[in-house]
Coordinates of C-alpha atoms and ligand atoms in Angstrom, one line a residue:
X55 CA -58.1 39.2 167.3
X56 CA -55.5 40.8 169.6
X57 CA -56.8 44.3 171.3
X58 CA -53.5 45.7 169.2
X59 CA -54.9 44.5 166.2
X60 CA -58.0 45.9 166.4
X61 CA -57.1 49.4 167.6
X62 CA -54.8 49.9 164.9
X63 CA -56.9 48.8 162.0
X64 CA -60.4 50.6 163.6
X65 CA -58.5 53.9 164.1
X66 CA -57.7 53.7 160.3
X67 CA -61.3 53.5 159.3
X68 CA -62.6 56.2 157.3
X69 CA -64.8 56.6 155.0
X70 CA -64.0 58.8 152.2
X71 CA -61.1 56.7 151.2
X72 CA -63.0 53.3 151.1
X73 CA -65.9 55.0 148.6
X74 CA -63.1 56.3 146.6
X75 CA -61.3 53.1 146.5
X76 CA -64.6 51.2 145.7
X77 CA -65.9 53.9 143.3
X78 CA -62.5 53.3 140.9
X79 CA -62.7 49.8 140.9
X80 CA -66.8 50.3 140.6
X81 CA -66.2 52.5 136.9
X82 CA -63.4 49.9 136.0
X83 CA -65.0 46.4 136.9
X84 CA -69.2 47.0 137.4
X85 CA -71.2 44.4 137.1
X86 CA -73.4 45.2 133.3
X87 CA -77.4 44.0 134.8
X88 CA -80.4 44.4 133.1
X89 CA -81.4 46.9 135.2
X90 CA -78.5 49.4 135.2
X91 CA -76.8 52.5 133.9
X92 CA -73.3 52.1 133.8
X93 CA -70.9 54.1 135.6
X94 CA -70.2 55.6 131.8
X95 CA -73.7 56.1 131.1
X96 CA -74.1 58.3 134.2
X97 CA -70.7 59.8 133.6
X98 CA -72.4 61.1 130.5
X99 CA -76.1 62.2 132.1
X100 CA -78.4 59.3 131.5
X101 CA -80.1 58.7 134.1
X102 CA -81.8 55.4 135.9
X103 CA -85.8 55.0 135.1
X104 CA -87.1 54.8 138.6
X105 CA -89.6 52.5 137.5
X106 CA -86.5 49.6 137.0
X107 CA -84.9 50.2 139.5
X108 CA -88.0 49.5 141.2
X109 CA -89.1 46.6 140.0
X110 CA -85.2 45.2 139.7
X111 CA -85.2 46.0 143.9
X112 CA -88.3 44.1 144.6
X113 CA -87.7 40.8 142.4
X114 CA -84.0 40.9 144.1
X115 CA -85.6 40.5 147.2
X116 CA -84.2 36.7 148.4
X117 CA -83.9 36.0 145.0
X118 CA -80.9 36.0 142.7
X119 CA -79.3 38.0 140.0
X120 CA -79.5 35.1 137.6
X121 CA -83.0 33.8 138.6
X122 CA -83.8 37.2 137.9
X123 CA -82.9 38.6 135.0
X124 CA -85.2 36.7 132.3
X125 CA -88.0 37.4 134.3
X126 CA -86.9 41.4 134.6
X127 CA -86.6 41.4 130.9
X128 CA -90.0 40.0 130.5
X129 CA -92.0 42.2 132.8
X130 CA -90.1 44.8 130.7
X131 CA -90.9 43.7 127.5
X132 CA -94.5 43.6 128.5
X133 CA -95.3 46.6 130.8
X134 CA -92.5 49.1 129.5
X135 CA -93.9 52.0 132.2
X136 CA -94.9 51.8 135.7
X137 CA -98.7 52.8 134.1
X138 CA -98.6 50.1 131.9
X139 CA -97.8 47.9 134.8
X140 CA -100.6 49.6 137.0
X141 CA -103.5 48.7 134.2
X142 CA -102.7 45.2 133.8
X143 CA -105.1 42.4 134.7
X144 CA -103.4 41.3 138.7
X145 CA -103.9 37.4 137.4
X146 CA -101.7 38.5 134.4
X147 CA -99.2 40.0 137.1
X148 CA -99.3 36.9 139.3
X149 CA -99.4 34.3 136.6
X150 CA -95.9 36.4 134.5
X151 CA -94.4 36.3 138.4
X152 CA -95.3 32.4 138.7
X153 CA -91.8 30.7 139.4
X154 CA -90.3 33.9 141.5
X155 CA -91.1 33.0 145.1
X156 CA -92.6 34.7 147.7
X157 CA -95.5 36.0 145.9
X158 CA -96.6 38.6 148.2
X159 CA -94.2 40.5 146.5
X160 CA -96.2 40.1 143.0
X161 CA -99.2 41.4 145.1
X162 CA -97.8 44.2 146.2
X163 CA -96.0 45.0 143.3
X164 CA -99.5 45.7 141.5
X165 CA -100.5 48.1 144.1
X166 CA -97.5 49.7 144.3
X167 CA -97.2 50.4 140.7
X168 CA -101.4 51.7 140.8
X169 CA -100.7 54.2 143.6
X170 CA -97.7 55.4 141.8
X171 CA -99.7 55.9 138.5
X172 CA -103.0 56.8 140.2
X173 CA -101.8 58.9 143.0
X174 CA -98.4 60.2 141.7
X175 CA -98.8 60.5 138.3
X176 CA -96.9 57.7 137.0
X177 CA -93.8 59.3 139.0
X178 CA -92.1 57.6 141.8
X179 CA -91.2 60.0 145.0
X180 CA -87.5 61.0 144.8
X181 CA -86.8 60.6 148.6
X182 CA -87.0 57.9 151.1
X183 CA -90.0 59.2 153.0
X184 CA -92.2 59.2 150.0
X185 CA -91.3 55.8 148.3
X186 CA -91.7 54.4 151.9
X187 CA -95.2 55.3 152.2
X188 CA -96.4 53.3 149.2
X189 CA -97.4 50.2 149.8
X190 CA -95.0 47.2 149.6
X191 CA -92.1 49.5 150.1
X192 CA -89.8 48.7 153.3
X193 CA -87.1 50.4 154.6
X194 CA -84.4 48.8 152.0
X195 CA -86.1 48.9 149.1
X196 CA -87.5 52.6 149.5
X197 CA -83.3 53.3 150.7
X198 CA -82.1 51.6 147.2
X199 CA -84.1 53.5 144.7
X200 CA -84.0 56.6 146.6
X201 CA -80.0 56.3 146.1
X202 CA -80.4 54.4 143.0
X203 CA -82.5 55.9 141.1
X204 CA -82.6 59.3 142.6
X205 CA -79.1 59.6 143.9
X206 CA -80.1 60.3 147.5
X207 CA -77.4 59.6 150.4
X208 CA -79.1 57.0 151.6
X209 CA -77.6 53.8 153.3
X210 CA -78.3 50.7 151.4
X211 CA -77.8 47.8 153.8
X212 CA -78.9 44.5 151.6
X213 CA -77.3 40.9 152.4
X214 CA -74.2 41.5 150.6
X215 CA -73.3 45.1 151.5
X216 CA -74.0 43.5 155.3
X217 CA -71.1 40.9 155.0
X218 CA -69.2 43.5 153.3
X219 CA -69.1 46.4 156.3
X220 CA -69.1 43.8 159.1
X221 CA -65.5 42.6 157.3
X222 CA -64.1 46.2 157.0
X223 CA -65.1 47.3 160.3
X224 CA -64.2 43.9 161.8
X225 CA -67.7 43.4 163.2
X226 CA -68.0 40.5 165.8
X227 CA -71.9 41.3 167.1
X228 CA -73.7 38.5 166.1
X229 CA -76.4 39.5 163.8
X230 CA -79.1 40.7 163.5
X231 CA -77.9 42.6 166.5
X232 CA -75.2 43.6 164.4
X233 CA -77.8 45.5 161.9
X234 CA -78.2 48.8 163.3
X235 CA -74.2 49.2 163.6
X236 CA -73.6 47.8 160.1
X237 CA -76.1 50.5 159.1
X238 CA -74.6 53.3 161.0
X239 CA -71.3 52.3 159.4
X240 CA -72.5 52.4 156.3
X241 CA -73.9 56.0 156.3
X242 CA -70.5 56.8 157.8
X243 CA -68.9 55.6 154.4
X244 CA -71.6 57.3 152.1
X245 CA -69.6 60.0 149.7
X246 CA -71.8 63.1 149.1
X247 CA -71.6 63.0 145.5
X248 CA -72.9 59.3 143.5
X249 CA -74.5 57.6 146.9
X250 CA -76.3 55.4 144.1
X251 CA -72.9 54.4 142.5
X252 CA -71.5 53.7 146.0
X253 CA -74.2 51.2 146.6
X254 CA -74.0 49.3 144.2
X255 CA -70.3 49.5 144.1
X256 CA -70.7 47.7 147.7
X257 CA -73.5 45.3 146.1
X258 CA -71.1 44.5 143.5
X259 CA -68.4 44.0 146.1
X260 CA -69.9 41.6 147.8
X261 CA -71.6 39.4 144.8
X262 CA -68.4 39.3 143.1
X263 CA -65.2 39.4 145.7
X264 CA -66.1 39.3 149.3
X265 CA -67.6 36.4 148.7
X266 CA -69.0 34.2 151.9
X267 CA -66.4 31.7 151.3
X268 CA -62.9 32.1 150.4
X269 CA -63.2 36.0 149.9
X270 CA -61.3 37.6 146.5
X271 CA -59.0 40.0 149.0
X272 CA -55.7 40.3 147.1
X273 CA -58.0 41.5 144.5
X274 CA -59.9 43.4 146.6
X275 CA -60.1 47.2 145.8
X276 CA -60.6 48.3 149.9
X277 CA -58.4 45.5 151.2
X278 CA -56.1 48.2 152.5
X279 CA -58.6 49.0 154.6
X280 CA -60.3 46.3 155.7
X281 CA -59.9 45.4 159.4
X282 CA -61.3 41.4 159.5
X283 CA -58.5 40.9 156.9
X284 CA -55.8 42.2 158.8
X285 CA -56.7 40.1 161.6
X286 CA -57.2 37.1 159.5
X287 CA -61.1 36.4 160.5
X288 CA -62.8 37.7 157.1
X289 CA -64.5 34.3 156.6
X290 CA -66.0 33.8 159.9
X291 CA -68.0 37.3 159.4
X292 CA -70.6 37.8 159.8
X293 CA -71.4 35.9 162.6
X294 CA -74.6 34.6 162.0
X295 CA -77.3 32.9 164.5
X296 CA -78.0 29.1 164.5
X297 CA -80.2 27.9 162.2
X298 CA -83.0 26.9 163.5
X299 CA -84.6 23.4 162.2
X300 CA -87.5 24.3 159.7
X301 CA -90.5 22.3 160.7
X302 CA -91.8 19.7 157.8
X303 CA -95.2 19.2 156.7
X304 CA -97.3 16.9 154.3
X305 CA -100.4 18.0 152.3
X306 CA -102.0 16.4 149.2
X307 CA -102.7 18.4 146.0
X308 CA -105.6 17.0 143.9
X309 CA -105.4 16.8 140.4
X310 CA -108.9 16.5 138.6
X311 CA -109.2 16.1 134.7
X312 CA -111.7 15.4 132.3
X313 CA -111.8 16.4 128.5
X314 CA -108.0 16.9 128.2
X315 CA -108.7 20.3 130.7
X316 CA -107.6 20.1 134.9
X317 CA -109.6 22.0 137.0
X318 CA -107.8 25.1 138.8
X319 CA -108.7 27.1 141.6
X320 CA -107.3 30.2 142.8
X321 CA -106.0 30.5 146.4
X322 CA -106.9 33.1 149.0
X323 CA -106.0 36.9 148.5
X324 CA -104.2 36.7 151.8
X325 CA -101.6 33.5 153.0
X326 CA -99.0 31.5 151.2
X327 CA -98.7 32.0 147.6
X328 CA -101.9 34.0 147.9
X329 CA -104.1 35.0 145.0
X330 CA -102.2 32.5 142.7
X331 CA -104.0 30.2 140.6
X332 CA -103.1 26.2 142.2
X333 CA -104.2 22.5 142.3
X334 CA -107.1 22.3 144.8
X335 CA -105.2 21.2 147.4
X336 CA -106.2 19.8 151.4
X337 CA -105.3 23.3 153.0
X338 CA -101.4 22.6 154.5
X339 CA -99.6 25.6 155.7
X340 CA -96.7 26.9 157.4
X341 CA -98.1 26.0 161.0
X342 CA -99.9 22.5 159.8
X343 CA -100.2 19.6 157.9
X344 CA -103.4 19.4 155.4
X345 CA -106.3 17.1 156.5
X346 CA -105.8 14.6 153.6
X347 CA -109.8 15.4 152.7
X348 CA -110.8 15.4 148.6
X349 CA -112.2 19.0 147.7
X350 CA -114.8 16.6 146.3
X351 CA -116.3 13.3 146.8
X352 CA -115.3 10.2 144.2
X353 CA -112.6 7.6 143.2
X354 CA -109.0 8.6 143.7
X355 CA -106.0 7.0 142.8
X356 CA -102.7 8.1 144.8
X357 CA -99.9 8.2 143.2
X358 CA -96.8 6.8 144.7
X359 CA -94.4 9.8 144.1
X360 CA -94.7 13.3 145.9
X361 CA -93.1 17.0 145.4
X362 CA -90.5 18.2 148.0
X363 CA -90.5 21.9 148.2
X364 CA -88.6 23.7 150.6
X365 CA -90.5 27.1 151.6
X366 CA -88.1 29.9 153.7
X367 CA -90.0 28.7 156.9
X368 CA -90.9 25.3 156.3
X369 CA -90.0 22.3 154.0
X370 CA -93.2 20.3 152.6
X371 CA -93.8 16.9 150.8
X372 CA -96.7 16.8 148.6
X373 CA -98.4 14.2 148.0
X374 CA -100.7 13.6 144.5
X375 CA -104.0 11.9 143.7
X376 CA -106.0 11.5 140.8
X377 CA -109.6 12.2 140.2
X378 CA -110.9 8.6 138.9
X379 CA -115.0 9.2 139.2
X380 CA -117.6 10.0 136.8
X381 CA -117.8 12.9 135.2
X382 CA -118.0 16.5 137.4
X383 CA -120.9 19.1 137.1
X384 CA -120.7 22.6 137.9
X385 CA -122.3 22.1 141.3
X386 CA -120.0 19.9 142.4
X387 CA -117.0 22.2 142.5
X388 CA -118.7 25.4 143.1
X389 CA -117.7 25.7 146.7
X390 CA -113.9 25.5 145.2
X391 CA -112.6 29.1 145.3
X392 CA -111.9 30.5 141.5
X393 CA -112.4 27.0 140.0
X394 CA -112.3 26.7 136.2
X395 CA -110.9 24.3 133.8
X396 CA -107.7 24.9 132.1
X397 CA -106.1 22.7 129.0
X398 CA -103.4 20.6 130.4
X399 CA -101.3 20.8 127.1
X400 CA -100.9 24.7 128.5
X401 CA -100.5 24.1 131.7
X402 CA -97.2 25.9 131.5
X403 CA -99.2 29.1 130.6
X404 CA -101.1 28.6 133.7
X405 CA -98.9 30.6 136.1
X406 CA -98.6 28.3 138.8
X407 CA -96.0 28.4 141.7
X408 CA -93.6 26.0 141.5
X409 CA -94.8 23.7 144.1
X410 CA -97.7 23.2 142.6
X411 CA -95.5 23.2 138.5
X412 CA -94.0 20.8 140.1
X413 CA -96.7 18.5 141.2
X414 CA -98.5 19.1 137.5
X415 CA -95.4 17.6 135.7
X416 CA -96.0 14.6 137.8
X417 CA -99.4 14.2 137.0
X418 CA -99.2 14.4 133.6
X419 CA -96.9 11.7 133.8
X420 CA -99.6 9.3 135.5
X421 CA -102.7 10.2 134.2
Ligands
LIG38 FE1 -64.0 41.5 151.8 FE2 -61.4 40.7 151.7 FE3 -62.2 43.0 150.7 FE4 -62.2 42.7 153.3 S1 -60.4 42.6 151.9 S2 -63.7 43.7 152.1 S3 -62.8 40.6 153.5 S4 -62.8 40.9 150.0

């Protein structure tokens, strides 16, 4: 980009004329989500229920709009209210979140919706402070619903809304060194009235037009402004770092039946996909392989087809064995964390990750 090019175009930034632009094209073209008020609706005084904006923000979190939505609607359906949420059984919570990813979330989500209810009287805090200071909530998500739901001008800086401001302002910084002046530039184009509207105006920008590849920009409401079009380098923003290699590991899940029920444990509180009901499995991780050792002694058969599953840190390939010995007492499994049995013609109601979904469906198939 010539020096020319880049003077002109950054002494032309401003922000009140790119929310105004993106607000008209926002109450024309909005995405409808499960989750929102429309522009009209506002327009006309409704306002946003904290509590789904809430939930909507967490389940977004590295997860898409369409992998989200039936599972929004469900958790809807079935906890209405953040109280209703807050009094439900956690392995009802975890099991209804079983398929999501990154379960932590589901564990916080529970406390998050009990300190709400217990401490704040089934109200969420209207400002950024105060949602930040329950538990679960990080800087985004506490910035989204304060501006969503509570029309607060705070800066809402999620993956999209990040490619979006590094185009307009022509961004070259790498990220994420690149954050904290995508961030600042994004306050800079906050408008003082609808900051919520504004945000997910940008959101909506970047899902729908300024697209990673081949961006939408002749249809593109701020293209007028936008400074990596002018100079022709839209696609190549953001710069992002190399990927780095994920490491691979191997672990064996173990998959023990007897009178048409499998035997389930539940993993530990704390650690990858913690607290979820699983296959026993030989303890693999992020940082290492599992031992390959039976959670108890007998005949196993191994079966000659394994689950790939592809975690945001690691990739793993999980292998399957059968239990073949006699029959199981109750003192052989009792060292098994949360071990019961569980009819395997409803496994599907068991609420298991999809690694381990994954690895049941195979089993079934060679039992
Ligand atoms: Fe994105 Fe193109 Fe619009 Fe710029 S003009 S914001 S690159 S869609």
């Amino acid at each position: 980009m010539s020096v020319e090019c880049r003077e002109k175009i950054v002494d032309e930034r401003a922000g009140s004329p790119i929310a105004a632009a993106l607000l008209a094209h926002y109450d024309a073209h909005a995405r409808t989500l499960a989750w929102r008020i429309s522009p009209q609706q506002r327009a006309a005084g409704v306002r946003p229920d904290p509590y789904r904006v809430w939930l909507s923000e967490v389940m977004l979190q590295q997860t898409t709009v369409a992998a989200v939505t039936a599972y929004f609607n469900a958790f809807t359906a079935r906890w209405p209210t953040v109280e209703a949420l807050a009094a439900a059984p956690a392995e009802d919570v975890l099991a209804a979140w079983a398929g999501l990813g990154y379960y932590a979330r589901a564990r916080n989500l529970i406390a998050c919706a009990r300190a709400v209810a217990i401490e704040h009287g089934g109200r969420f805090p209207d400002t950024e402070a105060g949602l930040r200071a329950l538990p679960g909530i990080g800087d985004y998500t506490a910035a989204a619903v304060a501006a969503i739901a509570f029309d607060r001008p705070s800066a809402v800086v999620d993956a999209n809304v990040e490619r979006v401001t590094a185009r307009l302002f022509a961004i070259e910084t790498p990220l994420p060194a690149a954050r904290a002046a995508i961030r600042a530039k994004v306050a800079q184009m906050l408008p003082s009235d609808r900051p919520g509207d504004f945000a997910q105006a940008m959101m909506d920008l970047g899902a729908t037009l300024c697209t990673p590849r081949n961006p939408s920009c002749l249809l593109c409401p701020v293209a007028a402004h936008c400074a990596a079009r002018a100079c022709g380098i839209a696609e190549s923003l953001p710069v992002k770092p190399p990927k780095k290699a994920k490491p691979h590991r191997t672990g064996t899940a173990w998959w023990i039946e007897q009178a048409g029920q499998v035997l389930l444990v539940q993993r530990a509180d704390k650690g990858m996909l913690g607290a979820m009901r699983a296959l026993p499995d030989d303890g693999w991780s992020a940082g290492r392989n599992g031992d390959a050792v039976a959670p108890i002694p007998g005949q196993w058969t191994h079966i000659n087809a394994a689950v790939a599953h592809v975690f945001t840190h690691f990739s793993l390939e999980l292998s399957l064995a059968l239990y073949r010995g006699p029959q199981i007492d109750k003192v052989a499994i009792e060292n098994l964390n949360g071990a019961s049995w569980w009819p395997v013609e409803r496994i599907a109601e068991a609420g298991l990750p999809t690694v381990f979904a994954k690895a049941a469906r195979i089993a079934i198939q060679h039992r």
